Each structure stands twice: as structure tokens, then as C-alpha cells.
Short mmCIF file of C-alpha atoms in Angstrom, two decimals:
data_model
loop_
_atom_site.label_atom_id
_atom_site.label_comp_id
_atom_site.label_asym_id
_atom_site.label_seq_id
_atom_site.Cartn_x
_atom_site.Cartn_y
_atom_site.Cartn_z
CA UNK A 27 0.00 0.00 0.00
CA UNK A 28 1.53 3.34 -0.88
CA UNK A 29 2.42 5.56 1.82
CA UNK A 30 0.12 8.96 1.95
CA UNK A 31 1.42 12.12 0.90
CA UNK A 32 -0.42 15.51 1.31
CA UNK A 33 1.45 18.47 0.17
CA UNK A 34 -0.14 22.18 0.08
CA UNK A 35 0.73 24.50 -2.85
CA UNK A 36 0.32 28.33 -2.00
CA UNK A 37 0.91 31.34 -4.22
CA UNK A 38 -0.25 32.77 -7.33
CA UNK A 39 -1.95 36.17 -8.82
CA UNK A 40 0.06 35.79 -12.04
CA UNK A 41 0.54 33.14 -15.17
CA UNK A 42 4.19 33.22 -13.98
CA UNK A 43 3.58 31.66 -10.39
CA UNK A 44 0.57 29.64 -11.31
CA UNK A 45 1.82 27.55 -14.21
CA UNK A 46 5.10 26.96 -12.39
CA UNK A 47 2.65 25.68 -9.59
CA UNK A 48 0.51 23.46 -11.44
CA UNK A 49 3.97 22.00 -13.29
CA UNK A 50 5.36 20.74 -9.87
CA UNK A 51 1.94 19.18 -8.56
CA UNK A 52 1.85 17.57 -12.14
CA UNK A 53 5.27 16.18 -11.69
CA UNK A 54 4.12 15.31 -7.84
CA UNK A 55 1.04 12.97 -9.45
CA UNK A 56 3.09 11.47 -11.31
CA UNK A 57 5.86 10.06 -9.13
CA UNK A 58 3.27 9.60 -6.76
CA UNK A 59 0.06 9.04 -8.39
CA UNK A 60 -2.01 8.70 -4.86
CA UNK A 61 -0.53 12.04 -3.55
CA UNK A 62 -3.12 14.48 -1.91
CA UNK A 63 -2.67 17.93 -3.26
CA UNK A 64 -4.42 21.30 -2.03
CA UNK A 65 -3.53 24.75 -3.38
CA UNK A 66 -3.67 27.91 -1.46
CA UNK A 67 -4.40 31.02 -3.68
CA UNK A 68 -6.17 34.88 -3.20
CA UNK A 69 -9.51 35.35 -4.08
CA UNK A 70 -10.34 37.29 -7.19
CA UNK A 71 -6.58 36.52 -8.56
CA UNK A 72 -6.35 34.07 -11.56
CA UNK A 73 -5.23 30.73 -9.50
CA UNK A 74 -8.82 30.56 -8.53
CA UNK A 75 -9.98 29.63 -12.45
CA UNK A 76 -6.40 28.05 -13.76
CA UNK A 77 -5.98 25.61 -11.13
CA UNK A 78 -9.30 23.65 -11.10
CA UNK A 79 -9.41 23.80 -14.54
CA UNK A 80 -6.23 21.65 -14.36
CA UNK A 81 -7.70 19.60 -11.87
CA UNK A 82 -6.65 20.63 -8.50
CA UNK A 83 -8.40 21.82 -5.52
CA UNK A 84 -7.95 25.62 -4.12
CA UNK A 85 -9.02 27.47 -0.93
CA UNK A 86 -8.79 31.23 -1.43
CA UNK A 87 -7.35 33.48 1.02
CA UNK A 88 -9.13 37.49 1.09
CA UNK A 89 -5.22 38.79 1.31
CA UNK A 90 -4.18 41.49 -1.49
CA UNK A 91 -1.22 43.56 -1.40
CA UNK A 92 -0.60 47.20 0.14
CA UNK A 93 -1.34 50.04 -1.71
CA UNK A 94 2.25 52.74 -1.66
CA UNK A 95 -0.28 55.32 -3.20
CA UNK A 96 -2.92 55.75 -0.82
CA UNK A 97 -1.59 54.24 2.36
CA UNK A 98 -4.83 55.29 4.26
CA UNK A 99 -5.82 52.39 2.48
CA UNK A 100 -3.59 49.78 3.92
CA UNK A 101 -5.39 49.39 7.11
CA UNK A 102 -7.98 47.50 5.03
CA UNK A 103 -5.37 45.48 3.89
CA UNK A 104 -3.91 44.83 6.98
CA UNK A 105 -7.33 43.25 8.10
CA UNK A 106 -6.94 41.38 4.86
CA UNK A 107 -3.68 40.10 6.06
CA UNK A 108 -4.85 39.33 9.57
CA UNK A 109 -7.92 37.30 8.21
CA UNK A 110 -5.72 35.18 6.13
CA UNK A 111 -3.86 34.89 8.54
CA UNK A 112 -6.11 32.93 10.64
CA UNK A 113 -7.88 31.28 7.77
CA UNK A 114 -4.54 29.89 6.37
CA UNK A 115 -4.57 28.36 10.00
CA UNK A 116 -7.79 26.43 9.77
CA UNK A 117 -6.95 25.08 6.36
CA UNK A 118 -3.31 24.06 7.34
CA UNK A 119 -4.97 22.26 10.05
CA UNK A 120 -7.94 20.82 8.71
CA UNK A 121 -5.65 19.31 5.49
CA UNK A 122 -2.82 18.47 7.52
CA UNK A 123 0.24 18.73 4.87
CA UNK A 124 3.27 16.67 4.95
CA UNK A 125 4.80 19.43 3.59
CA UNK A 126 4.42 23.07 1.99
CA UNK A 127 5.45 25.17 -1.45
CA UNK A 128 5.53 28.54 -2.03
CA UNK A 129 5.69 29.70 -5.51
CA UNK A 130 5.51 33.64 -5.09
CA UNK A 131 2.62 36.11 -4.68
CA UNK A 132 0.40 36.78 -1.90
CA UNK A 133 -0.97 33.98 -0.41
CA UNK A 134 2.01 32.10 0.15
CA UNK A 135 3.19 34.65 2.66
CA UNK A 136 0.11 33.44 5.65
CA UNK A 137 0.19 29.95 4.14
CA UNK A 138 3.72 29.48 4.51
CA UNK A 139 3.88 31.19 7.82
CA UNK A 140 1.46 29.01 9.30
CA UNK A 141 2.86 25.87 7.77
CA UNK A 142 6.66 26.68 9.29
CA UNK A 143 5.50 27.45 12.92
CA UNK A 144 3.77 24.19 13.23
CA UNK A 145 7.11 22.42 12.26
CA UNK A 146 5.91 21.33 8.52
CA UNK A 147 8.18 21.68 6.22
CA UNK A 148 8.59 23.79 3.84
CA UNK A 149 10.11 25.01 -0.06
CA UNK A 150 9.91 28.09 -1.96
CA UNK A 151 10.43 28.36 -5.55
CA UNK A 152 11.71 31.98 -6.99
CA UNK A 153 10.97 32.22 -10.61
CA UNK A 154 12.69 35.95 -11.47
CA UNK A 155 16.22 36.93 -11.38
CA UNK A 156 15.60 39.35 -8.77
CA UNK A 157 13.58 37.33 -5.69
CA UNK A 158 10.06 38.83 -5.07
CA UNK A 159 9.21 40.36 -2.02
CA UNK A 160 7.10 37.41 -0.05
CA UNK A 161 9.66 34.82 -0.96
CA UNK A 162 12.67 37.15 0.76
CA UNK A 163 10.50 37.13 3.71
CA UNK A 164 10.21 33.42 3.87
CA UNK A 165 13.72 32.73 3.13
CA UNK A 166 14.87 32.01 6.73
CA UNK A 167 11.48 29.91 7.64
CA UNK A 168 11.84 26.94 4.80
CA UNK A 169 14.36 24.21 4.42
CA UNK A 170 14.84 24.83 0.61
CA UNK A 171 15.29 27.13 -1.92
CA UNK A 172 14.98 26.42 -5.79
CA UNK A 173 15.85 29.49 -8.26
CA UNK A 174 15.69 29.27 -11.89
CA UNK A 175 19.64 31.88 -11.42
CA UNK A 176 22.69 31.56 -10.53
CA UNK A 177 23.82 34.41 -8.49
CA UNK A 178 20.55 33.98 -5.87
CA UNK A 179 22.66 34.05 -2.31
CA UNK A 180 22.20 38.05 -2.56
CA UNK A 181 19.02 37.24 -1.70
CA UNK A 182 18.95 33.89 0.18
CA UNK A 183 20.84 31.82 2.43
CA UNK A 184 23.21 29.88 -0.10
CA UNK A 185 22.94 26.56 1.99
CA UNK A 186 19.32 26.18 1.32
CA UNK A 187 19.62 27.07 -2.66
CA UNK A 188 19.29 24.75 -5.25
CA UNK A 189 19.38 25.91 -8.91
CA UNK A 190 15.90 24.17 -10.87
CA UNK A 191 15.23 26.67 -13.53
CA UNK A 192 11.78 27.00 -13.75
CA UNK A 193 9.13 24.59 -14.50
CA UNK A 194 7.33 25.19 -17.59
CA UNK A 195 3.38 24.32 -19.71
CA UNK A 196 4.49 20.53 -20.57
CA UNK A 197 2.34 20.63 -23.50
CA UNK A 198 5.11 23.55 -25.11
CA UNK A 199 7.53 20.83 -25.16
CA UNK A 200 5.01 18.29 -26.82
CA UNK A 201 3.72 20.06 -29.76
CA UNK A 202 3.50 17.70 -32.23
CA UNK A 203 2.93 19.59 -35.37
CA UNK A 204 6.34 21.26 -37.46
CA UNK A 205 6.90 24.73 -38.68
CA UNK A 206 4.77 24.72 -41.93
CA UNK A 207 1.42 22.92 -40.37
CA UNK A 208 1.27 25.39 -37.81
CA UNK A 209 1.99 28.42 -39.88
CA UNK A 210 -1.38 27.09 -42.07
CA UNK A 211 -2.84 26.57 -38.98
CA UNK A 212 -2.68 30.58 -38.19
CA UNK A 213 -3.84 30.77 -42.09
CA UNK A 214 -0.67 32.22 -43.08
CA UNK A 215 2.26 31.29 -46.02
CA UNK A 216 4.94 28.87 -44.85
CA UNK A 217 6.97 30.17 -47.25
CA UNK A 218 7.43 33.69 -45.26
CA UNK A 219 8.99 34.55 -42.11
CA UNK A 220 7.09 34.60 -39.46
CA UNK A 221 7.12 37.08 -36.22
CA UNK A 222 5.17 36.28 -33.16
CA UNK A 223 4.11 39.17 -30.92
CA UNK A 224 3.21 38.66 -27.58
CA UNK A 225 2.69 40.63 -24.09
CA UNK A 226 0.89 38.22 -22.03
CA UNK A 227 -2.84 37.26 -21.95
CA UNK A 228 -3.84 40.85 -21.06
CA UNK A 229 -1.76 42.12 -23.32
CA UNK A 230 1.14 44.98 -23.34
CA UNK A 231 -0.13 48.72 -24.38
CA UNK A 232 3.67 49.69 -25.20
CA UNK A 233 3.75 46.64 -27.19
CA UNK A 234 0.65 47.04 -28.98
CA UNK A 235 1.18 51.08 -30.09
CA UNK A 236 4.84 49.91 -31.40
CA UNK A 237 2.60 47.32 -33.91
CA UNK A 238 -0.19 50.34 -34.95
CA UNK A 239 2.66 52.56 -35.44
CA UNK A 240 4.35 50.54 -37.76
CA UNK A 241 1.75 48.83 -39.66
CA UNK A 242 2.63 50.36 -43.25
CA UNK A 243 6.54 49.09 -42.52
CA UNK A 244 4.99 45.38 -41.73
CA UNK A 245 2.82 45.41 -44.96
CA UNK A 246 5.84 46.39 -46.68
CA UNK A 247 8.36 44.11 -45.51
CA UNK A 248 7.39 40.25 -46.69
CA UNK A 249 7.47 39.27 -43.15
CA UNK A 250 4.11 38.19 -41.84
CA UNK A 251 2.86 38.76 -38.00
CA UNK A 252 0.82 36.72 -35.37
CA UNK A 253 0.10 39.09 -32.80
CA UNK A 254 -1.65 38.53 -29.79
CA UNK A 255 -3.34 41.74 -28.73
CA UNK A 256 -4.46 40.67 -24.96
CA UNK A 257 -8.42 41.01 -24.29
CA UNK A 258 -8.47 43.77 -22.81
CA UNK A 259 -6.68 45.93 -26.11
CA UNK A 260 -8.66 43.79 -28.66
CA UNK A 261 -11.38 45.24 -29.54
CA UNK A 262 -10.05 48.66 -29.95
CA UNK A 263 -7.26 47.54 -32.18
CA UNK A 264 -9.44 45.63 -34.48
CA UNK A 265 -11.62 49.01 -34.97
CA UNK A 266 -8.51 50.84 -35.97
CA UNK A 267 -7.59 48.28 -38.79
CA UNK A 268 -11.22 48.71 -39.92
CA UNK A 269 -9.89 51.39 -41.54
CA UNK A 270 -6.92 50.11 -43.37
CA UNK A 271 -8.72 46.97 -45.67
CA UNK A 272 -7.23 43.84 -45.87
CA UNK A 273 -3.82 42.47 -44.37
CA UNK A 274 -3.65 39.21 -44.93
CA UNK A 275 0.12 39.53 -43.38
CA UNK A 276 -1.30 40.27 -40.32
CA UNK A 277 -3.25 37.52 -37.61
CA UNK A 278 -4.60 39.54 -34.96
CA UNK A 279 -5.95 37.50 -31.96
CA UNK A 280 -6.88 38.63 -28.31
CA UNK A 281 -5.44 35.13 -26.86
CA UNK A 282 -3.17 31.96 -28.50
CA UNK A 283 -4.69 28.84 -26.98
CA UNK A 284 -2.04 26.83 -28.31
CA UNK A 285 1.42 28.39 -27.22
CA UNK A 286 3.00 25.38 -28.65
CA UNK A 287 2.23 25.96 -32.16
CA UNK A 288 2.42 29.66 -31.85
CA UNK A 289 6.48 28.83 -31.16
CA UNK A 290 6.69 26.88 -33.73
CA UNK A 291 5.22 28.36 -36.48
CA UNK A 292 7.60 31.83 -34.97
CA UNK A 293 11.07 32.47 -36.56
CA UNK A 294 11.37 35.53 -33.95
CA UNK A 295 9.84 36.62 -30.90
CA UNK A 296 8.35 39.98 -29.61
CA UNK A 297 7.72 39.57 -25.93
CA UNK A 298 7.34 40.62 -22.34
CA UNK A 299 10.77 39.30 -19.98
CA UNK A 300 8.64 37.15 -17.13
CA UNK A 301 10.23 34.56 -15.96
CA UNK A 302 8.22 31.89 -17.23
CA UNK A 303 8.30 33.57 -21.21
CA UNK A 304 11.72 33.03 -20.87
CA UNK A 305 12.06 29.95 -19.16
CA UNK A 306 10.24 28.67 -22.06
CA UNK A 307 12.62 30.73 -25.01
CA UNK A 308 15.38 28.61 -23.31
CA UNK A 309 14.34 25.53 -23.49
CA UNK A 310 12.52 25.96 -27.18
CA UNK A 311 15.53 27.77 -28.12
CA UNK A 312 13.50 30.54 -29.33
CA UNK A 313 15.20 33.94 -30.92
CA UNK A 314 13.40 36.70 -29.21
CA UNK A 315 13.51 40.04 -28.74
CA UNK A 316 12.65 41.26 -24.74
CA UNK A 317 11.24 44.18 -23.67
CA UNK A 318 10.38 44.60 -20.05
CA UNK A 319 7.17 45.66 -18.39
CA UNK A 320 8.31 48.84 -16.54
CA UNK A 321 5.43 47.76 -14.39
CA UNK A 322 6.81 45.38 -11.90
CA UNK A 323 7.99 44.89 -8.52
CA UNK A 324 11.78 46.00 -8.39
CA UNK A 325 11.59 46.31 -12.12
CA UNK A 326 12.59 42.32 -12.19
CA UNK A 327 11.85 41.86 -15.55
CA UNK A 328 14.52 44.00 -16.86
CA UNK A 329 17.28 41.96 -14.49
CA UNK A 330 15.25 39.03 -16.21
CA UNK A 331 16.21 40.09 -19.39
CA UNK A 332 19.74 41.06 -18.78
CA UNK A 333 20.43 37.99 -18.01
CA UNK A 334 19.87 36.90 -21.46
CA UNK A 335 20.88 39.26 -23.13
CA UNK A 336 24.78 39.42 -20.90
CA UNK A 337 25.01 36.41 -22.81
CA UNK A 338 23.82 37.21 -26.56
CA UNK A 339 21.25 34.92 -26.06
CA UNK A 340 18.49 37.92 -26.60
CA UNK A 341 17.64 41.20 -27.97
CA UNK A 342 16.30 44.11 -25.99
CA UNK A 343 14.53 47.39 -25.90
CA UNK A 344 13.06 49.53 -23.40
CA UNK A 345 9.78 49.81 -23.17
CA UNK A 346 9.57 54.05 -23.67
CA UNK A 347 11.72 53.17 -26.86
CA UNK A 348 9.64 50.10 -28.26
CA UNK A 349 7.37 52.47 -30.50
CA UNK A 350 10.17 53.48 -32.45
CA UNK A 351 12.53 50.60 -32.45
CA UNK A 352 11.18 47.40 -31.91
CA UNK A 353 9.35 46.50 -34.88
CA UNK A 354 11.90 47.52 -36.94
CA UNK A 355 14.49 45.70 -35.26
CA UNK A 356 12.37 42.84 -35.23
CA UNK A 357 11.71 42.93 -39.10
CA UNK A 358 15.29 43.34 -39.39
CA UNK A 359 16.62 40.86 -37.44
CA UNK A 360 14.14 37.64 -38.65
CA UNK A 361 15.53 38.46 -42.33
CA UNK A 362 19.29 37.46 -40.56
CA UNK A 363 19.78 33.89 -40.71
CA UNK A 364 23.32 34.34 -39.07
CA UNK A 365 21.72 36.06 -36.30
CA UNK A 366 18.11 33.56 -35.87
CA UNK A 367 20.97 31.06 -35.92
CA UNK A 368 23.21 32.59 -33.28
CA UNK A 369 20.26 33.87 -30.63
CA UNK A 370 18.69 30.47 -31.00
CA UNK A 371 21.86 28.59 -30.16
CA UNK A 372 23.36 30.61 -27.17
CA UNK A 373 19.51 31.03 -25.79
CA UNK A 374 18.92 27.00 -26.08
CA UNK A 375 22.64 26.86 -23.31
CA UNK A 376 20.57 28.68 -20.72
CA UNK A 377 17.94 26.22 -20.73
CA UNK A 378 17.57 24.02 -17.38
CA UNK A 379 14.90 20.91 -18.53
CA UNK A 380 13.34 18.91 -15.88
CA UNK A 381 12.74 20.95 -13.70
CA UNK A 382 9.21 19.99 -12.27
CA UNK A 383 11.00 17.00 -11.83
CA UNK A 384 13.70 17.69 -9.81
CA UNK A 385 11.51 20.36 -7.24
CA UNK A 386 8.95 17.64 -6.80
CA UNK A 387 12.25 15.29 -5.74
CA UNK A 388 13.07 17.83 -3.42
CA UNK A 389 9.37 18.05 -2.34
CA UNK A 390 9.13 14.35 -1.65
CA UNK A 391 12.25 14.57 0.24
CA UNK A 392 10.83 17.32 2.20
CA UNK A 393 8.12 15.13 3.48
CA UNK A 394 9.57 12.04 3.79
CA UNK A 395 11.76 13.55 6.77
CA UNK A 396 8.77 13.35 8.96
#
């Protein structure tokens, strides 16, 4: 009879925690098929949809973060913090975990808390380059530390570090169509190079002005574009090329379903720098051009980026010059085989694979000390 196994999951609010999240409690399952696993995420935040719809259980915690703008406002979220607090309590309790993971953003902070004074054990996993703010706090409370950089001990205690990467959407690496079928999939020409423009599923309004302001440039070029808008910008941007008549160049969607193909049928990259974007660049070996969301704790995504690009393994540009640079840079640069060829090979050296794998080891370790 297998032993029992209960481990508790906790963090979330963007993609970048929550698909790390569900990557380790899929690699969890399947070393240990009859493992219990409970998440731990913040109401209203996008754990609370993503993670049953891959199958998992959640419990949401009322915490949010504190407002630096109107701090009158922070005693609310204090009471926020103080109710999680309590709640994370009962639900530690009531599921009884062998042991705990914190993968960034809000709730982890009361879940992990809880979980470390009542002697469970615990892990953290920082995706970024520069450690977020929740996961600093923890450092001294949990047993280990996996980071997806080297470098991390300016930030954590070095014993307790182990270098993962981070985990990444299996079904990226399983894709089983090739460049041409999923270039007609997008109804476009295989026979054309191909950019892919991306700012996450909301989408990126720096991004998305740099594309209007260059459409004529695009049209122009014999390089055709998939560009995902975000929902939120869709709408508008599709009444704007109204106005223009037919660009059959040009595939304008508000969301990619399938990421997989998307990378595939891409000879070049336009994207946000989160972690997870470029965990996945690595290990596709994807030639991509970064620019950073000036819109971030600690401005992490540019440190995310520099990493790469330290080691010509990316292109970047700031975001308050990606209007007037980026699209031609991109149409540029996916014209230069030398240069596809070069990104592509010294991005594909960063790559760390397995690495669901190796923090659910280190989870399973974790519990089996008890």
C-alpha cells in the first residue's frame, strides 16, 4: 500500500507563479500518483480559475497587497492580512500537509507562515532573477530554496539554494505539429517569415502602439505577424484596422490557446521578460527580442532580461523606446539567418529541462523527513 502524501501549494496572482505551480503538482502525481494535493491562492486573482481547470483543488485566502499610493488604504489590507492569517490556519490544520510550497505572490506569505511554525516543512520556488518580495521574507522559515539563477545568495541563504530553472506548460515541449502545419494553422504562407508578438494574456499597451505605429513598414516588408493583442486591447485595435482593408500579413488574436504551435510556427519573438516567457525561449531555443514591463515589482523583468541578453542569447529594448525601435528591429533581425541562428543557439545553453521533476524530488524529500 503506498504511503500517503499531502502536500499544500500556495501562491499565485500571475501566469508566472501559477503555471510553475501546477507544473510541480503535475510532476508530484506522477511520481506519486495517490498524492493528496491542495492549493492555497487569493480570491479574485487568476489561481482561482487556472488551477481547477487543471484539476486541482484551491481554498482562497481574502489577502491582497498594500497600496504605496494611498496608504490610508492599507489598514484594510492589513485586516486582509490578519484574516488570512487565521484562515490559512484552519486550512493548514484541517488538510494536515506533509509538507508546503511557495511559488511567489500573496498567499504564500500566511500559508507558509502558518505551515513553518507548526514544524511542517517547507520550499519556496523563486521564478525571477531578482527574488520577489514574499519569498525574501520566507527565506529564513523553509528548508529549501529552488531558483531558476545563478547568483541567488544576494538574496537567500546559499545553503538552502538549489538551482531548478523553472518549470514550464508541458504541453510547449510536446507540440506535435512542425513549422509549416502550424503556420497554415494561423492561415498564413509557410513560405514567409514569421514574427510572433506577444505581451501576455492581457496584453502589453507599449507593445501594442509599437505594432499600430508601424503597420505600413509590416505590410511592406514580406514578413508576416501573429500578434496577440491581450483582451483587454482587442477590440479597440481591431476598430482601428477597420480602416486600413485587408492584411492578410497580419493575424490579430486577443489570446493563442495553443502556445505550442504559436512557437513553432515563430522564426522571432516579440515579448514581455517574465520569468516563465523566458524559461520557455530557453528551453525551445527561441530567438526573441525582450522588452520589459516597466510595471513590476523592483523592475525584475529587466534583471530578467539582462540575463539573457549578458550572454547574446536575446535582444532588448526599453519599453519608452519600443514604439520606435522594436518593430523595426524585429523585421530586421528575422531576415538574418546568421543572427536567428546565433540567438537560438546561445539562448537554447541557458535552458535548465526537468525541472518539475527535480523540485517535486526535493518536495518528496521534504516530506519524507517526517
Amino acid at each position: 500500500m503506498e504511503k500517503e502524501l499531502r502536500v499544500v501549494i500556495s501562491g499565485g496572482g500571475t501566469g508566472g507563479h501559477i503555471f510553475p505551480a501546477i507544473s510541480i503538482a503535475n510532476a508530484i502525481k506522477n511520481k506519486w500518483p495517490g498524492a493528496k494535493i491542495l492549493f492555497v491562492g487569493a480570491l479574485g486573482r487568476m489561481e482561482m480559475q487556472r488551477v481547477p481547470a487543471a484539476g486541482y483543488e484551491i481554498k482562497g485566502l481574502p489577502i491582497c497587497g498594500f497600496d504605496r499610493k494611498n496608504l490610508l488604504r492599507n489598514f484594510v489590507v492589513l485586516c486582509k492580512v490578519w484574516k488570512s492569517q487565521r484562515m490559512a490556519k484552519g486550512i493548514v490544520r484541517d488538510f494536515r500537509p506533509m509538507v508546503a510550497v511557495g511559488v511567489g505572490g500573496y498567499a504564500s506569505g500566511p500559508t507558509l507562515n502558518t505551515c513553518a511554525s507548526m514544524g511542517i516543512p517547507c520550499l519556496i520556488q523563486e521564478q525571477n532573477s531578482y527574488a520577489g518580495v514574499t519569498n525574501k521574507l520566507l527565506a529564513k522559515k523553509v528548508q529549501k530554496i529552488c531558483v531558476a539563477y545563478e547568483g541567488m545568495q544576494r538574496f537567500f541563504p546559499a545553503g538552502k539554494i538549489i538551482v531548478t530553472g523553472n518549470p514550464v506548460r508541458q504541453s510547449l515541449l510536446e507540440t506535435p505539429v512542425g513549422r509549416e502545419e502550424a503556420i497554415k494553422g494561423f492561415g498564413l504562407d509557410p513560405r514567409r517569415k514569421t514574427i510572433l508578438i506577444v505581451g501576455g494574456s492581457l496584453g502589453a499597451r507599449t507593445v501594442n502602439e509599437s505594432v499600430m505605429m508601424h503597420l505600413d513598414e509590416i505590410e511592406q516588408s514580406g514578413v508576416q505577424v501573429i500578434w496577440q493583442t491581450g483582451k483587454y486591447y482587442h477590440a479597440s485595435i481591431l476598430e482601428q484596422l477597420k480602416n486600413r482593408g485587408e492584411m492578410p500579413m497580419l493575424k490579430v488574436l486577443d489570446f493563442i490557446s495553443d502556445m505550442g504551435a504559436a512557437y513553432k510556427a515563430a522564426d522571432l519573438v516579440i515579448s514581455r521578460a517574465g520569468a516563465s516567457s523566458i524559461s520557455e525561449f530557453c528551453l525551445l531555443g527561441t530567438p526573441v527580442i525582450l522588452v520589459p514591463s516597466p510595471n513590476v515589482a523592483e523592475d525584475h523583468q529587466t534583471k530578467n532580461a539582462m540575463a539573457l541578453v549578458n550572454r547574446q542569447a536575446a535582444l532588448y529594448v526599453k519599453d519608452a523606446e519600443a514604439p520606435g525601435k522594436v518593430v523595426s528591429m524585429a523585421l530586421e533581425t528575422v531576415q538574418d539567418e546568421e543572427k536567428l541562428a546565433s540567438l537560438s543557439k546561445n539562448i537554447l545553453k541557458l535552458a535548465l529541462p526537468n525541472s518539475a521533476d527535480i523540485i517535486a524530488d526535493e518536495v518528496i524529500k521534504l516530506a519524507c523527513r517526517l
